[in-house]
Amino acid sequence: MAKNILICDDAAFMRMMIKDILTKNGYNIAGEAENGQKAVEKYNETKPDLVMMDITMPEMDGIQALKKIKEVDADAKIIMCSAMGQQAMVIESIQSGAKDFIVKPFQADRVLEAVKKAIG
C-alpha cells in the first residue's frame, strides 16, 4: 500500500517540487500546509505516514510544529527540510524527534533515500 505523506513548506514551488518527486515514486500526498500551524492541524486530520517539514515558515516554524506533532503522536515520522545548513537547527530538529534532515536545494534521490529510511 502506498504511504501517505504530508508536505509542509511556505513556498508553493517547494511543495510542488517535493510532491512531484514523491508522486512519481508511488507515494500519496496526504495534504499540504504552508505553515507550522496548518501542518499540525493537517497532521491531526490526515494522520500521514510521514511529514516533510520546512524549518523556516511564518506563524509557527517547523521545529515548533515538529514538537507539537510529537506531543500528539510520539511515533510521528518527520523529515526536516531547510535551505540553511545551520548546525544548531539540524541538532535541535533531530533532538526533537526528526528522523532525518534534508538541505535545500535537494536532489530527488536524497529525498527518496530519506523517505525510504524513515518509512520503508
PDB file of C-alpha atoms in Angstrom:
ATOM      1  CA  MET A   1       0.000   0.000   0.000  1.00  0.00           C
ATOM      2  CA  ALA A   2       1.265   3.462  -0.888  1.00  0.00           C
ATOM      3  CA  LYS A   3       2.441   5.616   2.008  1.00  0.00           C
ATOM      4  CA  ASN A   4       0.766   8.960   2.715  1.00  0.00           C
ATOM      5  CA  ILE A   5       2.993  11.986   3.110  1.00  0.00           C
ATOM      6  CA  LEU A   6       2.135  15.468   4.366  1.00  0.00           C
ATOM      7  CA  ILE A   7       4.185  18.236   2.752  1.00  0.00           C
ATOM      8  CA  CYS A   8       4.753  21.390   4.752  1.00  0.00           C
ATOM      9  CA  ASP A   9       6.594  24.369   3.235  1.00  0.00           C
ATOM     10  CA  ASP A  10       5.697  28.049   2.973  1.00  0.00           C
ATOM     11  CA  ALA A  11       6.909  28.103  -0.654  1.00  0.00           C
ATOM     12  CA  ALA A  12       4.316  26.682  -3.058  1.00  0.00           C
ATOM     13  CA  PHE A  13       7.129  25.941  -5.520  1.00  0.00           C
ATOM     14  CA  MET A  14       8.933  23.743  -2.976  1.00  0.00           C
ATOM     15  CA  ARG A  15       5.716  21.876  -2.134  1.00  0.00           C
ATOM     16  CA  MET A  16       5.164  21.277  -5.831  1.00  0.00           C
ATOM     17  CA  MET A  17       8.732  20.013  -6.291  1.00  0.00           C
ATOM     18  CA  ILE A  18       8.511  17.609  -3.349  1.00  0.00           C
ATOM     19  CA  LYS A  19       5.052  16.451  -4.435  1.00  0.00           C
ATOM     20  CA  ASP A  20       6.372  15.774  -7.930  1.00  0.00           C
ATOM     21  CA  ILE A  21       9.304  13.671  -6.648  1.00  0.00           C
ATOM     22  CA  LEU A  22       7.086  11.672  -4.285  1.00  0.00           C
ATOM     23  CA  THR A  23       4.112  11.018  -6.592  1.00  0.00           C
ATOM     24  CA  LYS A  24       6.419   9.887  -9.422  1.00  0.00           C
ATOM     25  CA  ASN A  25       7.792   7.311  -6.988  1.00  0.00           C
ATOM     26  CA  GLY A  26       4.473   5.883  -5.845  1.00  0.00           C
ATOM     27  CA  TYR A  27       3.769   7.902  -2.700  1.00  0.00           C
ATOM     28  CA  ASN A  28       0.406   9.532  -1.940  1.00  0.00           C
ATOM     29  CA  ILE A  29       0.196  13.140  -0.804  1.00  0.00           C
ATOM     30  CA  ALA A  30      -1.953  13.302   2.340  1.00  0.00           C
ATOM     31  CA  GLY A  31      -2.061  17.084   2.164  1.00  0.00           C
ATOM     32  CA  GLU A  32      -0.078  20.295   2.044  1.00  0.00           C
ATOM     33  CA  ALA A  33       0.470  23.023   4.614  1.00  0.00           C
ATOM     34  CA  GLU A  34       2.034  26.450   4.181  1.00  0.00           C
ATOM     35  CA  ASN A  35       2.999  26.985   7.820  1.00  0.00           C
ATOM     36  CA  GLY A  36       3.608  25.065  11.017  1.00  0.00           C
ATOM     37  CA  GLN A  37       0.177  25.767  12.472  1.00  0.00           C
ATOM     38  CA  LYS A  38      -1.535  24.306   9.400  1.00  0.00           C
ATOM     39  CA  ALA A  39       0.888  21.364   9.452  1.00  0.00           C
ATOM     40  CA  VAL A  40      -0.190  20.431  12.986  1.00  0.00           C
ATOM     41  CA  GLU A  41      -3.901  20.729  12.025  1.00  0.00           C
ATOM     42  CA  LYS A  42      -3.423  18.698   8.822  1.00  0.00           C
ATOM     43  CA  TYR A  43      -1.408  16.066  10.693  1.00  0.00           C
ATOM     44  CA  ASN A  44      -4.261  15.567  13.148  1.00  0.00           C
ATOM     45  CA  GLU A  45      -6.805  15.369  10.285  1.00  0.00           C
ATOM     46  CA  THR A  46      -4.893  13.052   7.958  1.00  0.00           C
ATOM     47  CA  LYS A  47      -2.562  11.027  10.232  1.00  0.00           C
ATOM     48  CA  PRO A  48       0.049  10.637   7.451  1.00  0.00           C
ATOM     49  CA  ASP A  49       2.842   8.041   7.469  1.00  0.00           C
ATOM     50  CA  LEU A  50       5.403  10.815   7.142  1.00  0.00           C
ATOM     51  CA  VAL A  51       5.730  14.607   7.236  1.00  0.00           C
ATOM     52  CA  MET A  52       8.197  16.579   5.092  1.00  0.00           C
ATOM     53  CA  MET A  53       8.617  19.784   7.116  1.00  0.00           C
ATOM     54  CA  ASP A  54      10.365  23.025   6.232  1.00  0.00           C
ATOM     55  CA  ILE A  55      12.033  24.744   9.179  1.00  0.00           C
ATOM     56  CA  THR A  56      11.664  28.419   8.312  1.00  0.00           C
ATOM     57  CA  MET A  57       7.963  29.306   7.990  1.00  0.00           C
ATOM     58  CA  PRO A  58       5.594  32.056   9.114  1.00  0.00           C
ATOM     59  CA  GLU A  59       3.202  31.738  12.089  1.00  0.00           C
ATOM     60  CA  MET A  60       4.865  28.630  13.541  1.00  0.00           C
ATOM     61  CA  ASP A  61       8.249  27.357  12.405  1.00  0.00           C
ATOM     62  CA  GLY A  62       8.965  23.737  11.568  1.00  0.00           C
ATOM     63  CA  ILE A  63      10.718  22.935  14.824  1.00  0.00           C
ATOM     64  CA  GLN A  64       7.760  24.181  16.898  1.00  0.00           C
ATOM     65  CA  ALA A  65       5.377  22.218  14.640  1.00  0.00           C
ATOM     66  CA  LEU A  66       7.584  19.113  14.971  1.00  0.00           C
ATOM     67  CA  LYS A  67       7.391  19.364  18.772  1.00  0.00           C
ATOM     68  CA  LYS A  68       3.600  19.886  18.712  1.00  0.00           C
ATOM     69  CA  ILE A  69       3.065  16.870  16.430  1.00  0.00           C
ATOM     70  CA  LYS A  70       5.341  14.735  18.611  1.00  0.00           C
ATOM     71  CA  GLU A  71       3.258  15.731  21.683  1.00  0.00           C
ATOM     72  CA  VAL A  72       0.138  14.380  19.960  1.00  0.00           C
ATOM     73  CA  ASP A  73       1.825  11.367  18.335  1.00  0.00           C
ATOM     74  CA  ALA A  74       5.160  10.220  19.745  1.00  0.00           C
ATOM     75  CA  ASP A  75       5.552   7.832  16.790  1.00  0.00           C
ATOM     76  CA  ALA A  76       5.181  10.561  14.155  1.00  0.00           C
ATOM     77  CA  LYS A  77       7.821  10.346  11.435  1.00  0.00           C
ATOM     78  CA  ILE A  78       9.069  13.745  10.320  1.00  0.00           C
ATOM     79  CA  ILE A  79      11.843  14.746   7.936  1.00  0.00           C
ATOM     80  CA  MET A  80      13.016  18.347   8.214  1.00  0.00           C
ATOM     81  CA  CYS A  81      13.958  20.408   5.151  1.00  0.00           C
ATOM     82  CA  SER A  82      15.801  23.702   5.190  1.00  0.00           C
ATOM     83  CA  ALA A  83      17.834  25.910   2.916  1.00  0.00           C
ATOM     84  CA  MET A  84      20.003  26.842   5.842  1.00  0.00           C
ATOM     85  CA  GLY A  85      22.622  24.320   6.804  1.00  0.00           C
ATOM     86  CA  GLN A  86      22.616  25.712  10.316  1.00  0.00           C
ATOM     87  CA  GLN A  87      24.119  23.129  12.600  1.00  0.00           C
ATOM     88  CA  ALA A  88      22.098  24.218  15.644  1.00  0.00           C
ATOM     89  CA  MET A  89      18.781  23.821  13.805  1.00  0.00           C
ATOM     90  CA  VAL A  90      19.764  20.398  12.498  1.00  0.00           C
ATOM     91  CA  ILE A  91      20.701  19.270  16.001  1.00  0.00           C
ATOM     92  CA  GLU A  92      17.541  20.728  17.558  1.00  0.00           C
ATOM     93  CA  SER A  93      15.401  19.017  14.880  1.00  0.00           C
ATOM     94  CA  ILE A  94      16.986  15.622  15.483  1.00  0.00           C
ATOM     95  CA  GLN A  95      16.823  16.020  19.274  1.00  0.00           C
ATOM     96  CA  SER A  96      13.160  16.967  18.948  1.00  0.00           C
ATOM     97  CA  GLY A  97      12.468  13.723  17.126  1.00  0.00           C
ATOM     98  CA  ALA A  98      13.028  14.347  13.420  1.00  0.00           C
ATOM     99  CA  LYS A  99      14.013  11.207  11.507  1.00  0.00           C
ATOM    100  CA  ASP A 100      16.249  12.991   9.031  1.00  0.00           C
ATOM    101  CA  PHE A 101      17.273  16.365   7.683  1.00  0.00           C
ATOM    102  CA  ILE A 102      17.465  17.406   4.039  1.00  0.00           C
ATOM    103  CA  VAL A 103      19.220  20.576   2.891  1.00  0.00           C
ATOM    104  CA  LYS A 104      17.710  22.577   0.016  1.00  0.00           C
ATOM    105  CA  PRO A 105      18.098  22.655  -2.899  1.00  0.00           C
ATOM    106  CA  PHE A 106      17.777  18.906  -2.707  1.00  0.00           C
ATOM    107  CA  GLN A 107      18.276  16.113  -5.182  1.00  0.00           C
ATOM    108  CA  ALA A 108      15.377  13.754  -5.845  1.00  0.00           C
ATOM    109  CA  ASP A 109      17.438  10.721  -4.843  1.00  0.00           C
ATOM    110  CA  ARG A 110      18.311  12.314  -1.484  1.00  0.00           C
ATOM    111  CA  VAL A 111      14.622  12.980  -0.792  1.00  0.00           C
ATOM    112  CA  LEU A 112      13.690   9.397  -1.695  1.00  0.00           C
ATOM    113  CA  GLU A 113      16.550   7.956   0.341  1.00  0.00           C
ATOM    114  CA  ALA A 114      15.390   9.889   3.432  1.00  0.00           C
ATOM    115  CA  VAL A 115      11.741   8.867   2.884  1.00  0.00           C
ATOM    116  CA  LYS A 116      12.642   5.181   2.432  1.00  0.00           C
ATOM    117  CA  LYS A 117      14.829   5.286   5.530  1.00  0.00           C
ATOM    118  CA  ALA A 118      12.024   6.855   7.590  1.00  0.00           C
ATOM    119  CA  ILE A 119       9.050   4.754   6.436  1.00  0.00           C
ATOM    120  CA  GLY A 120      10.472   1.910   4.385  1.00  0.00           C
TER     121      GLY A 120
END
